[in-house]
Amino acid sequence: MTVQDVKSFAAGRWVGSDAGARDIRSAVTGEVIARAGNAALDVEAMLDHAHKTGGPALCALTFHQRAKMLKALALHLGQHKQRLYDISFATGATQRDHLIDIDGGIGTMFVFASKGRREMPDAQVYLDGEVEQLSRNGTFVGQHICTPLQGVAVHINAFNFPVWGMLEKLAPTLLAGMPAIVKPATASCYVTELAVRIMLESRILPDGALQLVSGGLGDMLDRLTNQDVVSFTGSAETALKLRSAPHLLRNSIRFVAEQDSLNASILGPDAGPGTPEFDLFIKEVTREMTTKAGQKCTAIRRIIAPEKHVTAAIETLRASLAKVTIGDPKAETTRMGALVSTEQRDDVLQKAQTIGQEAERVFGDPARFEVHGADAEAGAFVPPMLFHCANPDAARHVHEVEAFGPVATIMPYTDLDHAIALANKGQGSLVASIITHDGDVARQVALGAGAYHGRLYFNNRDSMGESTGHGSPLPHMVHGGPGRAGGSEELGGVRGVLHYMQRTAIQGSPDILTAIGGKWVPGAQEITHADHPFTREFHDLQLGETLHTKPRGITLDDIEHFAEFTGDTFYAHMDDAAARRNPFFPGRVAHGYLLLSFAAGLFVQPDEGPVLANTGLDNLRFMKPVEAGDSIKVRLTVKHKTPRNDEYGEVRWHVTLTNQNDDLVAEYELLTMNAYQVP
Ligand code: NAP
């Protein structure tokens, strides 16, 4: 059998391992299958390449261009995923595990591609929050903006998800406009190497955007600058060692840490045997213990059940775990493959022994279990192991020791406060789940445990059909947790992108803020054009282009007609005395919706043209009532433009309605889809 030389991709070329490289063994057969590591890797050249070539190339693109790049990469990876499946079995992972790692990683990239297009502008500056009014007359205003850090993101990943682990960090990094140097864990780096190869073969990425270190990083971390980011996933021990390096501390280099955690799952007090929730709980726990052979940072390690249901839960879990077939990950009948290495197996067995000092093993004997289609001794196999800790308040190890394998401990609780206290004893976790059909239980847990957990996963009979699983971090939701879990966040949609950008407070005049942010700020210059803005194609419209309409008077007849026509005969529009008793109205007033309709009547240009549709209204506020005898006029200004596809883009218009005294009556943002070209 040939031993693969796992290469690094440094400063634009592939570099093989050297004499000091580490052997990597198959998790299933124990044979050496690959070697990785090169002590002579020129890390300074890699940093230089990222800083001088990759970064500027990415920064030159808009968020939408980067998002399109991510989509193309995800599609390309999808076309080649069989190659990744084939090579991944050697890590001990089953086909089901591949779906989480490989398909899950590609899916994460798709989500970031889509969020980049939908939630970020087609520009290089991301606006964070609204404009802040800093002066009485609005000539000096404030806004927070985010721009990409001008360094490189060094991604250090754990062994368990060689593809997802890389892509979940890479997608937000590239979307932010930062290049990355990826350093996978050596034990499974051959899978990451192939994924990087596939991405580079596509030639979608600009030069220098993605580099790879297979093996050790050398002294790279000591050469980073304040513009670089380290994003680490792995054990708490390694995180502590790396993040406390004086060079990182001295230069305030961002360090994102995703560590291990002792995640809990609580069986609600309402979810006893015989309820759909009880069955669901057993299913979730079994799955979380055995998927990826329990090598998941989010796996359930502590099972917290009402005292009176613990025996039933143990019995049912034993029956469920007994059905899990262990063996050759390639076999379709295998439910659980091997741990990544025999070293990992030894570590898990040793930690299980420590847990065993405080808890009784009630399922799974590592000395006696069946392995199908593989050599139990040569491969890194262990059975699922369930422990029962009868006195969890006095115990320490069960709340502290992470056996990174199919190992979990069940423990009793007396009441809900006790369950919450036990869940929080993990000192900060990535996720806790609560299986309950009772909203009060859910609310109490959210209040009592929210501060200790990065994610709370509630599931019951209503959501179980579509729920995504306790252990699945989703690109839309934040992943990370306080304390023991590392005190950082990743993912969470655009939030995850901002970890690779600097937030800067900008203060200045409305024109200055408009020029920087690419979004018209009220008070900035208005542009008038001879043609009505509704007749102008998307790309011709300029920010600040404004239409002022003529006024229109409002009569009592208008109000009555609208009331009768729509059925909206609310007393404030119909009964003068009743309206006067209301603290908001001077007497009968016009319907707000009538004013909006009149506004549209005032500003639209009726002919067929570039405006294709009105797709919504945002931030509508009625500021001052309008009575019969008043008049209104409209100011319509192009605030922001976002291309949506090859044919049209969204125009956000800032609209104000003022009365005959120029008092603001209503304000909103109108959204339209505008064609690039009128046929
Ligand atoms: P690990 O031993 O802490 O290693 C993590 C990464 O750090 C690997 O890439 C490793 O590279 C690297 N590393 C170790 N020492 C280093 C050093 N001195 N300088 C630079 N890099 C160094 O963790 P692991 O065994 O791979 O992964 C299992 C752990 O990760 C578990 O504790 C699990 O809970 C945690 N995890 C957390 C998450 C999360 O999202 N929170 C996700 C997955 C896993 P080498 O392999 O080359 O040593």
XYZ file of C-alpha atoms and ligand atoms in Angstrom:
727
model
C 0.000 0.000 0.000
C 1.350 3.431 -0.922
C 1.770 5.961 1.853
C 0.350 9.328 0.842
C 2.598 12.351 1.143
C 0.162 14.948 2.476
C 1.293 18.280 1.124
C 1.003 21.867 2.202
C 0.023 24.621 -0.187
C 2.352 27.502 0.566
C 2.832 30.765 -1.326
C 1.316 29.337 -4.498
C 2.949 25.899 -4.615
C 2.511 22.429 -3.184
C 5.218 21.411 -0.711
C 5.702 17.801 0.414
C 6.627 16.456 3.833
C 10.192 16.135 5.105
C 12.096 13.563 7.115
C 10.589 14.712 10.407
C 6.994 14.225 9.204
C 4.405 12.397 11.349
C 2.898 9.066 10.327
C -0.872 8.952 10.039
C -2.609 5.615 10.493
C -5.944 4.364 9.246
C -8.488 4.429 12.063
C -9.866 1.128 10.800
C -6.815 -1.001 10.023
C -4.077 0.731 11.988
C -1.815 0.787 8.912
C 0.261 3.857 8.113
C -1.560 5.507 5.221
C -0.036 8.971 5.075
C 2.697 11.271 6.328
C 2.490 14.992 6.982
C 4.722 17.792 8.192
C 7.577 19.875 6.960
C 9.660 21.730 9.514
C 11.266 23.833 6.751
C 7.967 25.298 5.535
C 8.524 28.979 4.800
C 5.807 30.407 7.029
C 7.004 33.981 6.526
C 6.517 33.614 2.770
C 3.030 32.219 3.388
C 2.042 35.176 5.554
C 3.542 37.546 3.027
C 1.660 35.908 0.170
C -1.626 36.196 2.057
C -0.989 39.787 3.123
C 0.262 41.092 -0.208
C -1.566 38.980 -2.771
C -4.608 37.167 -1.342
C -5.902 39.966 0.873
C -5.833 42.785 -1.689
C -7.432 40.537 -4.340
C -10.309 39.624 -2.029
C -10.725 43.172 -0.746
C -11.113 44.430 -4.302
C -14.299 42.361 -4.638
C -17.701 43.309 -3.259
C -19.575 41.111 -0.787
C -21.787 39.918 -3.636
C -18.817 38.952 -5.791
C -17.315 37.045 -2.868
C -20.676 35.393 -2.214
C -20.872 34.257 -5.850
C -17.375 32.840 -5.476
C -18.489 30.851 -2.418
C -21.472 29.492 -4.297
C -19.272 28.418 -7.197
C -16.842 26.748 -4.776
C -19.665 24.925 -3.017
C -21.050 23.703 -6.338
C -17.596 22.538 -7.397
C -17.005 20.701 -4.106
C -20.441 19.116 -4.479
C -19.470 17.732 -7.883
C -16.373 16.103 -6.387
C -17.717 14.947 -3.044
C -17.463 11.264 -3.890
C -13.665 11.674 -3.842
C -13.976 13.080 -0.332
C -16.320 10.285 0.801
C -13.915 7.656 -0.496
C -10.931 9.001 1.393
C -12.827 9.804 4.609
C -13.649 6.220 5.591
C -10.065 5.838 6.807
C -10.792 8.385 9.560
C -13.293 5.893 10.992
C -16.297 7.842 9.724
C -19.359 6.154 8.236
C -21.308 7.367 5.209
C -23.787 8.978 7.617
C -20.910 10.798 9.276
C -19.742 11.989 5.844
C -23.099 13.642 5.340
C -22.434 15.793 8.385
C -18.821 16.549 7.564
C -18.762 16.807 3.782
C -22.328 17.653 2.790
C -22.706 19.722 5.960
C -19.587 21.708 5.099
C -20.724 22.338 1.539
C -24.197 23.298 2.801
C -22.643 25.812 5.188
C -20.846 27.415 2.264
C -24.108 27.675 0.331
C -25.805 29.393 3.265
C -23.031 31.985 3.532
C -23.165 32.513 -0.226
C -26.861 33.164 0.004
C -26.645 35.381 3.095
C -23.861 37.372 1.479
C -26.135 38.140 -1.467
C -29.297 38.764 0.533
C -28.060 40.417 3.715
C -24.909 42.224 2.681
C -24.525 45.013 0.142
C -22.945 44.808 -3.285
C -20.168 46.958 -1.870
C -16.995 46.718 0.178
C -18.243 48.387 3.336
C -20.768 46.726 5.623
C -22.960 49.044 7.672
C -23.594 47.911 11.215
C -26.790 49.396 12.636
C -28.577 52.624 11.883
C -27.340 56.192 11.550
C -27.050 57.845 14.967
C -28.272 61.406 15.345
C -25.417 63.198 17.107
C -26.465 66.830 16.653
C -29.642 68.865 16.939
C -29.939 69.756 13.245
C -28.562 66.528 11.843
C -25.484 68.018 10.185
C -23.190 65.802 12.260
C -24.170 62.142 12.429
C -22.655 58.774 13.266
C -22.627 55.257 11.827
C -20.734 52.033 12.508
C -19.038 50.421 9.548
C -17.140 47.154 9.122
C -14.196 46.685 6.778
C -12.075 43.543 6.288
C -9.043 43.120 8.506
C -5.927 43.601 6.410
C -4.238 40.420 7.537
C -4.705 36.685 7.299
C -6.965 34.337 9.218
C -5.098 31.330 10.538
C -7.590 28.512 11.022
C -6.498 25.729 13.343
C -8.973 22.879 13.220
C -9.811 19.754 15.208
C -9.526 16.293 13.701
C -13.171 15.303 13.892
C -14.600 17.304 10.981
C -11.818 17.692 8.406
C -14.143 19.244 5.805
C -16.919 21.002 7.753
C -14.354 22.268 10.251
C -12.469 23.998 7.456
C -15.452 25.260 5.451
C -17.411 26.664 8.399
C -14.480 28.992 9.087
C -13.435 29.561 5.487
C -16.835 30.695 4.172
C -17.276 33.663 6.552
C -13.585 34.561 6.239
C -13.638 34.787 2.456
C -16.981 36.586 2.524
C -15.447 39.163 4.850
C -12.626 39.669 2.340
C -9.807 38.014 4.264
C -7.441 35.288 3.039
C -6.970 32.134 5.104
C -4.217 29.742 6.043
C -5.812 26.472 7.083
C -4.097 24.107 9.468
C -6.097 20.912 9.936
C -5.400 18.462 12.744
C -2.732 16.068 11.538
C -4.776 12.915 12.276
C -7.233 13.620 9.436
C -5.363 16.241 7.375
C -5.326 14.076 4.251
C -9.074 14.665 3.864
C -8.680 18.435 4.262
C -5.778 18.383 1.808
C -8.038 16.797 -0.819
C -10.804 19.336 -0.187
C -8.287 22.173 -0.595
C -6.961 20.562 -3.782
C -10.481 20.345 -5.193
C -11.116 24.005 -4.406
C -7.821 25.150 -5.888
C -8.287 23.022 -9.015
C -11.451 24.980 -9.722
C -9.408 28.197 -10.033
C -12.320 30.090 -8.530
C -10.292 31.676 -5.753
C -7.815 34.480 -6.303
C -4.166 33.671 -5.772
C -3.197 33.784 -2.093
C -6.776 33.506 -0.783
C -6.293 29.968 0.534
C -3.158 28.225 1.772
C -2.761 24.999 3.697
C -0.389 23.721 6.338
C -0.347 19.950 6.711
C 1.556 19.162 9.891
C 2.896 21.733 12.341
C 2.636 25.516 12.008
C 6.241 26.157 13.011
C 6.565 29.632 14.479
C 3.786 31.128 12.357
C 1.747 32.343 15.325
C 4.730 34.317 16.618
C 4.894 36.204 13.337
C 1.299 37.398 13.210
C 0.336 41.079 13.259
C -2.559 42.906 14.893
C -4.484 42.592 11.590
C -4.398 38.782 11.688
C -6.883 36.460 13.371
C -6.407 33.033 14.870
C -9.527 30.926 14.807
C -8.984 27.765 16.797
C -11.080 24.646 17.267
C -9.831 21.925 19.558
C -9.312 21.054 23.168
C -9.425 23.574 26.019
C -5.863 22.603 26.869
C -4.405 23.490 23.454
C -6.521 26.651 23.291
C -5.103 27.840 26.601
C -1.571 27.171 25.463
C -1.987 28.998 22.168
C -4.090 31.956 23.261
C -1.789 32.799 26.168
C 1.273 33.154 23.943
C 2.860 36.532 24.854
C 3.111 37.590 21.203
C -0.651 37.185 20.706
C -1.450 38.945 23.960
C 1.010 41.788 23.384
C -0.417 42.560 19.955
C -4.079 41.983 20.875
C -4.347 39.457 18.074
C -7.904 38.198 17.834
C -8.244 34.650 19.034
C -11.508 32.845 18.408
C -11.693 29.669 20.486
C -14.115 26.814 19.960
C -13.254 24.322 22.660
C -14.674 21.184 24.094
C -17.632 21.219 26.428
C -19.692 18.922 28.610
C -22.992 19.424 26.790
C -26.150 18.425 28.600
C -29.560 17.190 27.579
C -32.469 17.576 30.006
C -35.525 15.363 29.894
C -38.351 17.732 30.883
C -40.408 16.968 33.997
C -43.423 16.582 31.702
C -41.695 14.091 29.399
C -41.997 10.764 31.193
C -42.231 7.301 29.610
C -45.220 6.982 27.310
C -44.952 10.539 25.963
C -43.634 11.280 22.457
C -40.989 13.441 24.162
C -39.543 10.477 26.076
C -39.058 8.496 22.864
C -37.575 11.551 21.193
C -35.137 12.006 24.076
C -33.898 8.422 23.748
C -33.470 8.894 20.003
C -31.549 12.169 20.359
C -29.252 10.812 23.081
C -28.513 7.612 21.160
C -27.758 9.557 18.010
C -25.570 12.111 19.762
C -23.586 9.426 21.562
C -22.875 7.399 18.449
C -22.677 9.759 15.456
C -19.010 10.234 14.520
C -18.374 7.708 17.341
C -19.127 10.506 19.786
C -16.276 12.665 18.484
C -18.409 15.755 18.256
C -17.781 18.885 20.267
C -21.552 19.227 20.616
C -22.280 15.603 21.576
C -24.399 14.958 24.652
C -22.053 14.089 27.523
C -24.464 14.573 30.429
C -28.003 13.231 30.415
C -30.144 14.892 33.069
C -33.425 13.116 33.822
C -36.153 13.440 36.488
C -35.281 11.199 39.441
C -38.398 9.092 38.990
C -37.651 8.417 35.314
C -33.935 7.629 35.532
C -34.386 3.868 35.713
C -36.749 3.845 32.745
C -34.391 6.114 30.804
C -31.407 3.831 31.505
C -33.319 0.718 30.473
C -34.586 2.282 27.254
C -31.188 3.740 26.385
C -29.543 0.368 26.938
C -31.975 -1.245 24.541
C -31.421 1.513 22.009
C -27.609 1.466 22.257
C -27.590 -2.341 21.976
C -28.932 -1.959 18.434
C -25.933 0.113 17.309
C -23.718 -2.039 15.081
C -20.048 -1.202 15.321
C -17.547 -1.999 12.631
C -16.171 -1.251 9.193
C -17.354 2.290 8.429
C -17.794 1.364 4.754
C -20.400 -1.305 5.501
C -23.949 -0.083 5.051
C -25.095 -1.885 8.178
C -22.546 -0.134 10.385
C -24.074 2.532 12.622
C -20.857 3.499 14.383
C -17.334 3.436 12.979
C -14.008 3.853 14.750
C -12.394 6.678 16.668
C -9.809 8.566 14.641
C -6.757 6.797 16.067
C -5.665 4.272 18.644
C -4.171 7.159 20.656
C -7.638 8.702 20.732
C -9.064 5.326 21.798
C -6.589 5.102 24.673
C -7.448 8.648 25.709
C -11.187 7.930 25.675
C -10.766 4.711 27.668
C -8.647 6.466 30.237
C -11.154 9.307 30.605
C -14.019 6.813 30.842
C -12.147 5.219 33.701
C -11.921 8.573 35.467
C -15.656 9.103 35.029
C -16.095 5.548 36.340
C -14.697 6.677 39.696
C -17.909 8.598 40.273
C -20.412 6.732 38.142
C -21.357 3.155 37.434
C -21.038 1.906 33.877
C -24.499 0.632 32.932
C -23.856 -0.060 29.252
C -20.862 -0.892 27.063
C -17.848 -2.905 28.094
C -14.695 -1.892 26.206
C -13.220 -5.326 26.940
C -16.179 -7.180 25.434
C -18.037 -5.875 22.411
C -18.588 -6.950 18.856
C -16.871 -5.332 15.887
C -18.202 -6.302 12.448
C -16.004 -6.561 9.382
C -12.881 -5.059 10.935
C -10.079 -6.003 13.277
C -11.146 -4.809 16.743
C -7.585 -4.636 18.010
C -5.916 -2.934 15.045
C -8.698 -0.380 14.544
C -9.649 2.336 17.035
C -12.984 0.837 18.044
C -14.829 1.346 21.319
C -18.434 0.559 22.259
C -20.895 3.260 23.344
C -20.527 3.589 27.110
C -23.304 4.845 29.361
C -22.542 5.737 32.973
C -24.994 6.371 35.787
C -24.009 8.940 38.402
C -26.447 8.679 41.315
C -25.108 11.706 43.180
C -24.257 14.361 40.594
C -24.046 17.172 43.168
C -21.057 15.583 44.856
C -19.417 14.539 41.569
C -16.729 16.518 39.748
C -15.354 14.412 36.895
C -18.712 13.819 35.227
C -19.069 17.589 34.808
C -15.444 18.243 33.868
C -13.883 15.345 32.002
C -14.591 15.190 28.280
C -14.173 11.661 26.972
C -14.167 12.550 23.261
C -15.927 9.391 22.138
C -19.273 7.607 22.588
C -19.394 8.231 26.320
C -22.165 9.885 28.347
C -23.368 9.943 31.942
C -26.986 9.916 33.060
C -27.848 11.662 36.337
C -31.066 12.395 38.278
C -32.610 15.738 39.134
C -35.164 16.509 41.817
C -36.821 19.634 40.393
C -36.265 21.982 37.486
C -33.982 24.344 39.394
C -31.823 21.348 40.188
C -31.762 20.309 36.523
C -30.671 23.817 35.539
C -27.969 23.881 38.223
C -26.615 20.536 36.956
C -26.608 21.685 33.330
C -24.684 24.809 34.382
C -22.138 22.728 36.285
C -20.345 22.160 32.982
C -19.080 25.753 33.419
C -20.081 26.850 29.951
C -21.080 24.689 27.007
C -21.743 24.824 23.290
C -25.277 23.475 23.505
C -27.821 22.158 25.959
C -31.033 20.496 24.868
C -34.330 20.331 26.684
C -36.963 17.898 25.593
C -40.242 19.319 26.811
C -43.726 20.156 25.612
C -44.230 22.697 28.373
C -43.605 26.364 27.552
C -43.119 27.255 31.227
C -40.356 24.683 31.586
C -38.723 26.067 28.438
C -38.900 29.649 29.711
C -37.419 28.729 33.090
C -34.555 26.857 31.469
C -33.883 29.712 29.030
C -33.655 32.166 31.915
C -31.715 29.908 34.275
C -29.331 28.296 31.795
C -29.068 30.727 28.863
C -26.009 32.456 30.294
C -24.102 29.185 30.464
C -24.775 27.835 27.001
C -24.116 29.102 23.489
C -27.198 27.383 22.109
C -30.370 26.023 23.709
C -32.146 23.386 21.677
C -35.786 22.758 22.569
C -37.540 19.854 20.975
C -40.893 18.130 21.334
C -43.680 16.376 19.425
C -44.444 19.552 17.439
C -40.943 20.204 16.125
C -39.359 16.741 16.042
C -40.358 16.032 12.437
C -38.271 18.910 11.153
C -35.760 19.506 13.945
C -32.103 19.491 12.983
C -30.647 17.622 15.966
C -29.058 18.630 19.267
C -25.551 18.315 17.887
C -25.782 20.154 14.580
C -24.354 23.657 14.508
C -26.243 25.556 11.812
C -24.684 28.322 9.722
C -27.638 30.598 10.521
C -27.247 30.245 14.293
C -24.256 31.049 16.459
C -21.928 28.222 17.391
C -19.703 28.617 20.436
C -20.218 29.050 24.112
C -19.044 30.766 27.258
C -16.404 29.602 29.754
C -15.212 26.081 29.197
C -16.500 26.177 25.600
C -13.984 28.901 24.749
C -15.902 32.149 25.228
C -16.213 32.777 21.476
C -18.741 32.562 18.709
C -18.666 31.426 15.105
C -21.323 31.179 12.388
C -24.639 32.890 13.174
C -25.028 34.280 9.648
C -23.462 37.692 9.086
C -22.356 37.762 12.751
C -19.791 35.099 11.816
C -18.431 37.255 8.986
C -17.853 40.187 11.321
C -15.235 38.237 13.302
C -12.960 38.860 10.334
C -13.722 42.568 10.034
C -13.030 45.667 12.088
C -15.996 47.661 13.344
C -15.233 51.377 13.173
C -17.352 54.258 14.434
C -17.622 56.895 11.721
C -18.652 60.456 12.563
C -19.196 63.250 10.074
C -21.706 65.073 7.903
C -24.521 63.225 6.089
C -22.675 63.662 2.774
C -19.491 62.143 4.174
C -21.389 59.177 5.620
C -23.271 58.687 2.336
C -19.990 58.624 0.424
C -18.437 56.066 2.776
C -21.392 53.775 3.326
C -22.978 53.802 -0.111
C -26.352 54.493 1.500
C -28.000 57.911 1.334
C -28.244 59.507 4.777
C -31.086 61.989 5.392
C -29.630 65.470 5.299
C -27.182 64.574 2.528
C -27.312 66.280 -0.840
C -30.420 65.660 -2.948
C -29.945 65.162 -6.666
C -32.630 66.269 -9.072
C -32.934 64.830 -12.526
C -35.086 66.029 -15.369
C -36.726 62.612 -15.758
C -38.994 60.999 -13.193
C -36.957 58.426 -11.176
C -39.477 55.689 -12.060
C -38.486 56.079 -15.698
C -34.789 55.550 -15.006
C -33.116 52.168 -15.194
C -31.494 50.624 -12.137
C -27.913 51.530 -12.970
C -28.768 55.118 -13.985
C -30.434 55.940 -10.674
C -28.072 57.774 -8.344
C -28.035 57.719 -4.569
C -29.784 60.854 -3.352
C -31.839 61.246 -6.538
C -35.012 62.890 -5.265
C -38.533 63.625 -6.397
C -40.623 66.280 -4.644
C -44.329 66.008 -5.392
C -46.955 68.699 -5.437
C -49.278 68.827 -2.408
C -52.666 67.174 -2.169
C -55.439 68.351 0.142
C -57.325 65.916 2.376
C -61.085 66.278 2.721
C -63.659 64.732 5.020
C -65.111 63.083 1.942
C -61.772 61.379 1.292
C -61.773 59.978 4.835
C -65.367 58.784 4.668
C -64.971 57.348 1.232
C -61.844 55.409 2.309
C -63.590 54.183 5.474
C -66.567 52.908 3.542
C -64.501 51.450 0.712
C -62.110 49.509 2.954
C -64.377 48.826 5.934
C -61.939 50.578 8.272
C -64.420 52.612 10.308
C -62.227 52.882 13.396
C -63.688 55.595 15.641
C -60.701 57.958 15.290
C -61.657 58.390 11.618
C -65.437 58.506 12.091
C -66.384 60.022 15.438
C -65.011 63.453 16.252
C -65.912 63.413 19.959
C -64.495 59.936 20.495
C -61.299 60.886 18.635
C -60.867 63.936 20.863
C -61.047 61.742 23.969
C -58.035 59.834 22.643
C -54.693 61.362 23.771
C -53.248 61.072 20.257
C -55.832 62.876 18.132
C -57.161 66.429 17.909
C -60.408 65.142 16.368
C -61.278 62.966 13.357
C -58.126 62.123 11.444
C -57.240 60.552 8.122
C -56.295 56.873 8.040
C -52.553 56.315 7.911
C -53.150 53.876 5.052
C -55.094 56.513 3.188
C -52.069 58.796 3.437
C -49.788 56.033 2.142
C -52.125 55.421 -0.760
C -52.295 59.118 -1.577
C -48.508 59.277 -1.322
C -48.218 56.507 -3.924
C -50.719 58.381 -6.073
C -48.527 61.449 -5.819
C -45.148 59.889 -6.614
C -45.772 57.064 -9.083
C -45.183 57.406 -12.765
C -47.894 55.172 -14.232
C -46.349 54.024 -17.514
C -44.740 50.654 -18.015
C -41.048 51.165 -17.267
C -38.100 49.978 -15.183
C -40.044 49.726 -11.898
C -41.251 46.141 -11.906
C -42.887 45.761 -8.504
C -43.325 47.242 -5.075
C -41.957 44.552 -2.764
C -42.411 46.099 0.637
C -42.264 48.893 3.132
C -39.847 49.113 6.042
C -39.688 51.232 9.167
C -43.054 52.934 8.691
C -43.844 55.569 11.307
C -46.794 57.966 11.490
C -45.582 61.054 13.311
C -48.371 63.592 13.158
C -52.113 63.171 12.564
C -53.641 64.635 9.407
C -57.107 66.161 9.556
C -59.555 67.174 6.863
C -58.331 70.510 5.504
C -54.654 69.575 5.813
C -52.536 68.740 2.803
C -49.640 66.357 2.295
C -46.695 66.246 -0.078
C -44.049 63.593 -0.617
C -40.277 63.493 -0.925
C -38.949 60.288 -2.522
C -35.180 59.690 -2.469
C -33.003 56.828 -3.683
C -31.422 55.512 -0.484
C -29.750 52.271 -1.485
C -29.453 49.936 -4.448
C -28.791 46.185 -4.329
C -28.501 44.045 -7.471
C -30.588 40.899 -7.068
C -29.982 38.904 -10.230
C -29.024 39.355 -13.881
C -32.173 41.297 -14.709
C -33.109 43.532 -11.807
C -32.128 44.932 -8.455
C -33.776 46.285 -5.353
C -34.085 50.026 -4.832
C -34.692 51.251 -1.307
C -36.357 54.663 -1.352
C -36.483 56.990 1.604
C -39.967 58.492 1.707
C -41.236 61.379 3.833
C -44.718 62.852 3.960
C -44.973 66.414 5.229
C -48.009 68.646 5.768
C -48.694 72.239 4.719
C -46.459 73.452 7.592
C -43.589 71.165 6.543
C -44.122 69.043 9.667
C -43.195 65.413 9.238
C -46.371 63.334 8.992
C -44.962 59.949 8.063
C -41.648 58.381 7.139
C -40.792 54.986 5.656
C -38.611 53.065 3.285
C -40.183 51.791 0.127
C -38.729 48.804 -1.691
C -39.063 48.310 -5.425
C -37.517 45.950 -7.926
C -36.083 47.854 -10.848
C -34.986 46.491 -14.190
C -31.488 46.999 -15.496
C -32.936 47.499 -18.954
C -36.380 48.297 -20.236
C -37.046 46.144 -23.280
P -6.347 19.437 19.881
O -5.423 18.348 20.224
O -6.518 20.518 20.856
O -5.866 19.997 18.484
C -6.565 20.994 17.825
C -5.692 21.610 16.768
O -4.624 22.321 17.381
C -5.033 20.613 15.838
O -5.035 21.134 14.533
C -3.623 20.524 16.372
O -2.713 20.143 15.392
C -3.416 21.958 16.766
N -2.322 22.167 17.685
C -1.994 21.441 18.766
N -0.927 21.983 19.375
C -0.567 23.063 18.647
C 0.468 24.022 18.740
N 1.339 23.997 19.717
N 0.529 24.998 17.800
C -0.347 25.050 16.798
N -1.341 24.160 16.654
C -1.451 23.183 17.564
O -7.802 18.895 19.567
P -8.187 17.651 18.653
O -7.740 16.439 19.369
O -7.781 17.828 17.246
O -9.758 17.765 18.660
C -10.553 17.278 19.677
C -11.000 18.352 20.613
O -11.556 19.435 19.871
C -12.074 17.905 21.555
O -11.739 18.337 22.823
C -13.330 18.607 21.034
O -14.305 18.861 22.017
C -12.792 19.842 20.440
N -13.665 20.339 19.373
C -14.345 21.505 19.548
C -15.168 21.973 18.537
C -15.944 23.256 18.681
O -16.476 23.722 17.698
N -16.044 23.830 19.846
C -15.295 21.269 17.340
C -14.591 20.097 17.203
C -13.779 19.633 18.225
P -2.059 18.657 15.366
O -3.159 17.726 15.111
O -1.102 18.743 14.262
O -1.441 18.451 16.714
